[in-house]
mmCIF file of C-alpha atoms in Angstrom:
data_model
loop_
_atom_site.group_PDB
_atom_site.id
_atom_site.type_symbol
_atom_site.label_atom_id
_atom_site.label_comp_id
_atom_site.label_asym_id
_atom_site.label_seq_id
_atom_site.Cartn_x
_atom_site.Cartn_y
_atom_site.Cartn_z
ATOM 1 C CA UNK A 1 0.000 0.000 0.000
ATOM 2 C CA UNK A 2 2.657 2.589 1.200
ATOM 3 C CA UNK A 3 4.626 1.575 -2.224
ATOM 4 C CA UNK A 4 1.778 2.070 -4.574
ATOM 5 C CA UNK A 5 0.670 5.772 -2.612
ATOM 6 C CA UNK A 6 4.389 6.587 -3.724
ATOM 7 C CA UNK A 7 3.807 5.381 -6.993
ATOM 8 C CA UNK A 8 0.753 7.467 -7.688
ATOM 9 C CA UNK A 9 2.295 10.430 -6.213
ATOM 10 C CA UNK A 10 3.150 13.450 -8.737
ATOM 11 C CA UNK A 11 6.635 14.342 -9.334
ATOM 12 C CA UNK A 12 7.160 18.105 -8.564
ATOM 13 C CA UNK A 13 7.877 20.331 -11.677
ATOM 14 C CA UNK A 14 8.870 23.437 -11.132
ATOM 15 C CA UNK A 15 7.137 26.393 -13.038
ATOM 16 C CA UNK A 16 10.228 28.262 -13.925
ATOM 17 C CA UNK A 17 11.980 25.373 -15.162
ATOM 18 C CA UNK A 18 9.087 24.349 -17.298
ATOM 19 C CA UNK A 19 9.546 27.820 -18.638
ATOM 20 C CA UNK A 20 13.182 27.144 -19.799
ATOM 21 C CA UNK A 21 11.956 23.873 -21.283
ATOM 22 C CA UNK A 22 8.889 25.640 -23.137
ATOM 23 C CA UNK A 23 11.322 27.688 -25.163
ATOM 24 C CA UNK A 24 14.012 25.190 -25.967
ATOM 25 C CA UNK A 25 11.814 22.611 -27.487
ATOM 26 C CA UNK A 26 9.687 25.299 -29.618
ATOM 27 C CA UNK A 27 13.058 26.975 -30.854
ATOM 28 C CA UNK A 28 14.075 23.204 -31.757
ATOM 29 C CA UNK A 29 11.138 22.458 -33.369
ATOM 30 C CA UNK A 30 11.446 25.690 -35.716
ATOM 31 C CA UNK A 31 14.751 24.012 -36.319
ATOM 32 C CA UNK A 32 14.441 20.577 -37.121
ATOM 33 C CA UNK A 33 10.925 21.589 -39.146
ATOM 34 C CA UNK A 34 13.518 23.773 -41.661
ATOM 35 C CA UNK A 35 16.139 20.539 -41.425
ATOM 36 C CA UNK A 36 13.067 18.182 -42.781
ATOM 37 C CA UNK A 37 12.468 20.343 -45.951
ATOM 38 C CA UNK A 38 8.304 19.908 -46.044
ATOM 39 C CA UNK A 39 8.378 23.237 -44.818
ATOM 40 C CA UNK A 40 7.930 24.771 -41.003
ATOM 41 C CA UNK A 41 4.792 24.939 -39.045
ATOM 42 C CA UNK A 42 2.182 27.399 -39.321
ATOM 43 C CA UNK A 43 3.086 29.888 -36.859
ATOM 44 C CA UNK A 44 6.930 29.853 -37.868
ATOM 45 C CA UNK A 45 5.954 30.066 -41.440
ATOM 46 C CA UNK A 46 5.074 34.301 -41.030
ATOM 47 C CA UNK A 47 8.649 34.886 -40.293
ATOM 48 C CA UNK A 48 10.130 31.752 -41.906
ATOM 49 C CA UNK A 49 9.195 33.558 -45.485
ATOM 50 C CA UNK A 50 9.667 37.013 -44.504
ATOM 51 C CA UNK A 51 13.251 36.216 -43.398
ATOM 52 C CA UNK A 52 13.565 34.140 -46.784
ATOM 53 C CA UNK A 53 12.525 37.194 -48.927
ATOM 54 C CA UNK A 54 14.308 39.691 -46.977
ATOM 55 C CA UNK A 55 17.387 37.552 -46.938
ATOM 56 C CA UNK A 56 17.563 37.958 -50.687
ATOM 57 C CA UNK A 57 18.396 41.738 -50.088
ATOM 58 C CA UNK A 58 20.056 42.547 -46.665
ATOM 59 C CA UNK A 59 21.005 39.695 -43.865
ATOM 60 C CA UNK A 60 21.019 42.509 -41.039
ATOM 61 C CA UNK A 61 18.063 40.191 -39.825
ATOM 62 C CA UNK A 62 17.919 37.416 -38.992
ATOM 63 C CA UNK A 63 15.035 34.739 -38.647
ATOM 64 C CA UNK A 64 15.129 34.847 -34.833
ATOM 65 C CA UNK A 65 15.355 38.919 -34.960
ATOM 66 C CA UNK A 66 11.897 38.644 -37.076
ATOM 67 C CA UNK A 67 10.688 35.985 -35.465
ATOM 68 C CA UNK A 68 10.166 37.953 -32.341
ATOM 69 C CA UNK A 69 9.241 41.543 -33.992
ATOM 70 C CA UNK A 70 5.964 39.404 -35.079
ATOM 71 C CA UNK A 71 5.426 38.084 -31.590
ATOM 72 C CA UNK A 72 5.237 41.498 -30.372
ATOM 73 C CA UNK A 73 2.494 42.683 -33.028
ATOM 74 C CA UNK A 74 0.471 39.116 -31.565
ATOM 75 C CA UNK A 75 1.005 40.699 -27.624
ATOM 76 C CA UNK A 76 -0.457 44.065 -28.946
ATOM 77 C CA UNK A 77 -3.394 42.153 -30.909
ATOM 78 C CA UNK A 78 -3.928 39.840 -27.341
ATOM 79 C CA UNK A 79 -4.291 43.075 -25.436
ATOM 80 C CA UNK A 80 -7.016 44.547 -27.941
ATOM 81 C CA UNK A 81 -8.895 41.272 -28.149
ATOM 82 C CA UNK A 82 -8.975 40.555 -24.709
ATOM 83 C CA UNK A 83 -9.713 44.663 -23.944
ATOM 84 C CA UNK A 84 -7.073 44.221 -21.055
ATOM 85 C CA UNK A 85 -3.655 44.539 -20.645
ATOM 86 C CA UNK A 86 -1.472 43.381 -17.455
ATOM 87 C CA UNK A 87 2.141 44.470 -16.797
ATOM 88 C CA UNK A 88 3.532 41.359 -17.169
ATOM 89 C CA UNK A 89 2.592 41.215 -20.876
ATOM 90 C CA UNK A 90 5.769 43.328 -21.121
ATOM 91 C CA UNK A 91 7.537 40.509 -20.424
ATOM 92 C CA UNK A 92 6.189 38.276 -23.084
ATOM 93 C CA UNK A 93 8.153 40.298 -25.435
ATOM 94 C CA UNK A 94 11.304 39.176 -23.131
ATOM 95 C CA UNK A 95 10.257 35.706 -24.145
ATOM 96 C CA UNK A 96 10.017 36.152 -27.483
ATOM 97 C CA UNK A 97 13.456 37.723 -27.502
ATOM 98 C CA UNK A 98 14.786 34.413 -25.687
ATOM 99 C CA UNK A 99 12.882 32.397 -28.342
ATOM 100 C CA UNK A 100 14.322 34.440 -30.993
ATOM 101 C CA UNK A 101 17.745 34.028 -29.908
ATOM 102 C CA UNK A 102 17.270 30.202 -29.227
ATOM 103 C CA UNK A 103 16.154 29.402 -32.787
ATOM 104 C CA UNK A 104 19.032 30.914 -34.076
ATOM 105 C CA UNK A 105 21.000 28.913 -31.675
ATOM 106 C CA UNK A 106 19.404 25.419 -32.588
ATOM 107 C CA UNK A 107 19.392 26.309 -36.395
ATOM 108 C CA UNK A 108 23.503 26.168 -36.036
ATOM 109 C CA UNK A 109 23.538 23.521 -33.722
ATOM 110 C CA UNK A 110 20.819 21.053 -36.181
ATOM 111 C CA UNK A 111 23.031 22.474 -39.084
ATOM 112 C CA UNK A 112 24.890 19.191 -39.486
ATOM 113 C CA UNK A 113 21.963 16.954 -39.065
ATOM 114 C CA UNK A 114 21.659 14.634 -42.107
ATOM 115 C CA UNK A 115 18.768 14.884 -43.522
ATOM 116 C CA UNK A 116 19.254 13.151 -47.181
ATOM 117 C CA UNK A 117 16.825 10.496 -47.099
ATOM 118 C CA UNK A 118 12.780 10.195 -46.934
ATOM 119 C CA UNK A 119 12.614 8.209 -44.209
ATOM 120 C CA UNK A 120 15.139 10.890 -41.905
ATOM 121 C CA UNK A 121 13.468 13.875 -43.349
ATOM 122 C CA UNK A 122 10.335 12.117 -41.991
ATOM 123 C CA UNK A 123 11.668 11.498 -38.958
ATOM 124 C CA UNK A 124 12.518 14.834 -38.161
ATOM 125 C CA UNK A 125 9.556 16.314 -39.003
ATOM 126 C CA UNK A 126 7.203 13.761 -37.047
ATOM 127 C CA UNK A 127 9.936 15.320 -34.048
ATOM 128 C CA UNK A 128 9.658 19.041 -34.860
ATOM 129 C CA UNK A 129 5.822 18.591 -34.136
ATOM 130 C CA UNK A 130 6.117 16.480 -30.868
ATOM 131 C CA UNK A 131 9.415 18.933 -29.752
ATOM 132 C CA UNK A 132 7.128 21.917 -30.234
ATOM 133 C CA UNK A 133 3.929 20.938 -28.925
ATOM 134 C CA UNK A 134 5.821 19.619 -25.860
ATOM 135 C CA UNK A 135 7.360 23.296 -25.489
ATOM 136 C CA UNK A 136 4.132 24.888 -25.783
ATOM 137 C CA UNK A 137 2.231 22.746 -23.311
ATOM 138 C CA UNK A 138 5.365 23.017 -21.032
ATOM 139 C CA UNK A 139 5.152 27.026 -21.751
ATOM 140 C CA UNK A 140 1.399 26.996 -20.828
ATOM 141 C CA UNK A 141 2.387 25.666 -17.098
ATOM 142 C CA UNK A 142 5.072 28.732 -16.142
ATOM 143 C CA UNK A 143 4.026 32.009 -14.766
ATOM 144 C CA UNK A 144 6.138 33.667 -16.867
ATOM 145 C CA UNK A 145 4.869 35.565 -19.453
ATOM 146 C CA UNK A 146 4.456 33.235 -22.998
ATOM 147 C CA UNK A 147 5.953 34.091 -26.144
ATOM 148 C CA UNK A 148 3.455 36.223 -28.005
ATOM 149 C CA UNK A 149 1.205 33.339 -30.042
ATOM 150 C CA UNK A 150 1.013 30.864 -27.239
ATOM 151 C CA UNK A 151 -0.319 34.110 -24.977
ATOM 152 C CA UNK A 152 -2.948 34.510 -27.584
ATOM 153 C CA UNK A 153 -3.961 31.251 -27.886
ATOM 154 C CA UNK A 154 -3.558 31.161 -23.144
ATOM 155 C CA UNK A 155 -5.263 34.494 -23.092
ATOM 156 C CA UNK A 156 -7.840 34.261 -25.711
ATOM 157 C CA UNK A 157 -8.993 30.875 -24.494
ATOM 158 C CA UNK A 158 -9.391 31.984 -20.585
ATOM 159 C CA UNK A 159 -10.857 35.168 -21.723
ATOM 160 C CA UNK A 160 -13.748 33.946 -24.068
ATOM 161 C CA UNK A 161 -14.219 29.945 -21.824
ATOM 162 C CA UNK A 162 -12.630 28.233 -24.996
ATOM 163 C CA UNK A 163 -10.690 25.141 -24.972
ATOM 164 C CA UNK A 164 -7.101 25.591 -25.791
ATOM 165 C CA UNK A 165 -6.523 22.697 -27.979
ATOM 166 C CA UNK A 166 -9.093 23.996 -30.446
ATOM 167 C CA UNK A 167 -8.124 27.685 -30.015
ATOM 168 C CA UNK A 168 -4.374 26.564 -30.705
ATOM 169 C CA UNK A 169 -5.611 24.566 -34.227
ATOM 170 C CA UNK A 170 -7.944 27.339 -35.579
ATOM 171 C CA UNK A 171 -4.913 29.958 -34.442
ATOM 172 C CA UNK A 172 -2.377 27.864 -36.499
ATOM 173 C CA UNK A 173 -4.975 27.475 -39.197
ATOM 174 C CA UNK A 174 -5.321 30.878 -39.237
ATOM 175 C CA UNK A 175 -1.092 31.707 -39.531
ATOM 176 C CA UNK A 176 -0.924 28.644 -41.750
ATOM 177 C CA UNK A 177 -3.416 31.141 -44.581
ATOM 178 C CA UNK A 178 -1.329 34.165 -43.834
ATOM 179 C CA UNK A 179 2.021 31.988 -44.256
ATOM 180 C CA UNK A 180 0.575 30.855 -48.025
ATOM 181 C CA UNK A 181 -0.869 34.105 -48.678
ATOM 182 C CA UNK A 182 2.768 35.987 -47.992
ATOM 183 C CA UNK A 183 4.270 32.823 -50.300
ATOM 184 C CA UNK A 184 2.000 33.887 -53.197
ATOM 185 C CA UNK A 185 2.825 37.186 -53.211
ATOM 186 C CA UNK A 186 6.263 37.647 -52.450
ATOM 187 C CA UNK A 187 7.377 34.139 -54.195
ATOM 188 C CA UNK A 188 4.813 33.671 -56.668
ATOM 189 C CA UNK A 189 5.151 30.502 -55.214
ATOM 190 C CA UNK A 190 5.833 28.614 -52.257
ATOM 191 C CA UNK A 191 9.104 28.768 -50.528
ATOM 192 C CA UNK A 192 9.896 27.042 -47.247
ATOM 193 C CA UNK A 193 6.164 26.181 -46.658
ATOM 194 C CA UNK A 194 4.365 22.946 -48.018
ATOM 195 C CA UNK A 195 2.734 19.261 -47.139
ATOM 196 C CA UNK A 196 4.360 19.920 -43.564
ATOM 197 C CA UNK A 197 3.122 23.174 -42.821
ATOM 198 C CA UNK A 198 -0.643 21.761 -43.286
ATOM 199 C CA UNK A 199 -0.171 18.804 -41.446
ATOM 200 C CA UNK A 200 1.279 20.777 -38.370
ATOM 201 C CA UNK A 201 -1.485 22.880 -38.603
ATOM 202 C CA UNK A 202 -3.723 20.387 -38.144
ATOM 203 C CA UNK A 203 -1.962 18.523 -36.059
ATOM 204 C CA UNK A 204 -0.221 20.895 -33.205
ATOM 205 C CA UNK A 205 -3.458 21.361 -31.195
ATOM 206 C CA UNK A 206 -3.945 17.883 -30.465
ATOM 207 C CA UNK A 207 -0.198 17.005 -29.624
ATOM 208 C CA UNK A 208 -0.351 20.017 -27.114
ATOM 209 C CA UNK A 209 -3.639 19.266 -25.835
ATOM 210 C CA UNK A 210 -2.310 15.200 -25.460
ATOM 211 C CA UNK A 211 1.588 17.010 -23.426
ATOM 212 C CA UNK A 212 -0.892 19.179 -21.408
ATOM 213 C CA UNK A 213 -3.269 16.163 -20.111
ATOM 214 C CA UNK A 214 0.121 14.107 -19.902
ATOM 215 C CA UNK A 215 2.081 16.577 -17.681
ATOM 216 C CA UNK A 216 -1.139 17.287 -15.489
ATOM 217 C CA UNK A 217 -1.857 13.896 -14.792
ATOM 218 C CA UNK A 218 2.041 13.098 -13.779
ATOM 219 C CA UNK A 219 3.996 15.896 -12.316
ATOM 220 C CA UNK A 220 2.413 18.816 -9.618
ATOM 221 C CA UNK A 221 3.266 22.152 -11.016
ATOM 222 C CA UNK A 222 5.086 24.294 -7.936
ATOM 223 C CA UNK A 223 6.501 27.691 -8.288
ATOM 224 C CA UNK A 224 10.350 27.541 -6.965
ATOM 225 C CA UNK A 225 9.776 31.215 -6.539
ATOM 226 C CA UNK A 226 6.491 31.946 -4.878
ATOM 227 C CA UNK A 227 6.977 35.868 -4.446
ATOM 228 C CA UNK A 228 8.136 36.114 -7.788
ATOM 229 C CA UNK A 229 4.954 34.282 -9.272
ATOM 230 C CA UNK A 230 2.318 36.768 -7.843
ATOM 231 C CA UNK A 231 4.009 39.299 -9.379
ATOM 232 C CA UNK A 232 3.226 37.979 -12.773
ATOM 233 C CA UNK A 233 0.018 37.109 -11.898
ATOM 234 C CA UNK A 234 -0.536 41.058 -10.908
#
């Protein structure tokens, strides 16, 4: 008896390090979705073929530079949609930055990843979608302040009662028509978007929703930081 109430005791996982692990595994996913070649999710797919077309004039930007400039036009759009805006929004935009600077990190570091054949490039796509849903649902469980689409998709689904496995797929839907859109007219074509981006945009809601039930039902989500915590929640 005294074995099993240790076995179906949570494991502690602590808030801010869930943070840390949120914006690794999206800023790897970004990465390894680019390495596969059937082009990047949804959401990365805005910046993925701005960066592309811009890159073709200047490279004083780079992906994770625009990657982030977006997320902070998504943190103004939250604060109108959701007629509210709290202080620690401002640090969202910190996040972003961190997010930013870790895809360009894990684009050098997945540089040498071979990624020749069907079956790899397959491989590492199936893992940019688990790596990144894993982040977000990770992301969703620290009191820090989001990145700017998974606040949306957080803020927009408390605010309006929706759950945030379907407000997560029609938001990627959503970035997934802008991403073609901005392909059509600035490529006449499509460039670093294609079969991959659909299927992540159909399926990123339900991996996240599947990490969020997963990490609820085995680890007990504690703030290392207590004091710290209610000042984000201010």
């Amino acid at each position: 008896m005294f074995f099993g109430v240790i076995f179906l005791k949570k494991a502690t996982f602590y808030k801010e390090l869930a943070y840390f692990f949120g914006i690794g595994f999206i800023a790897l996913g970004v990465a390894l979705a680019a390495k596969a070649g059937f082009g990047v999710s949804m959401i990365a797919g805005v910046s993925y073929t701005f960066h592309l077309w811009l890159s073709q004039i200047t490279d004083i930007l780079s992906l994770g530079t625009i990657d982030y400039l977006i997320h902070g036009i998504v943190i103004l759009l939250s604060g109108i949609v959701t007629k509210k805006f709290r202080l620690s929004y401002l640090f969202s935009f910190i996040t972003a930055v961190f997010t930013g600077i870790s895809i360009d990190l894990f684009f050098l570091i997945t540089e040498p990843l071979a990624a020749e054949s069907m079956v790899s490039r397959i491989i590492i796509f199936a893992a940019s979608i688990l790596t990144c849903a894993f982040g977000v649902a990770c992301i969703f469980h620290a009191y820090f302040s989001p990145a700017g689409h998974e606040l949306f998709v957080k803020e927009f689904a408390i605010h309006f009662n929706k759950d945030m496995g379907k407000v997560k797929t029609a938001y990627d839907i959503v970035f997934c028509f802008l991403s073609v859109l901005m392909n059509l007219v600035l490529f006449g074509g499509f460039v670093g978007i294609g079969i991959g981006t659909v299927i992540a945009a159909f399926t990123n809601g339900p991996c996240i929703g599947f990490f969020d039930k997963f990490l609820k039902k085995h680890f007990e989500f504690k703030a290392a930081f207590p004091k710290l915590e209610k000042y984000f929640e201010k």
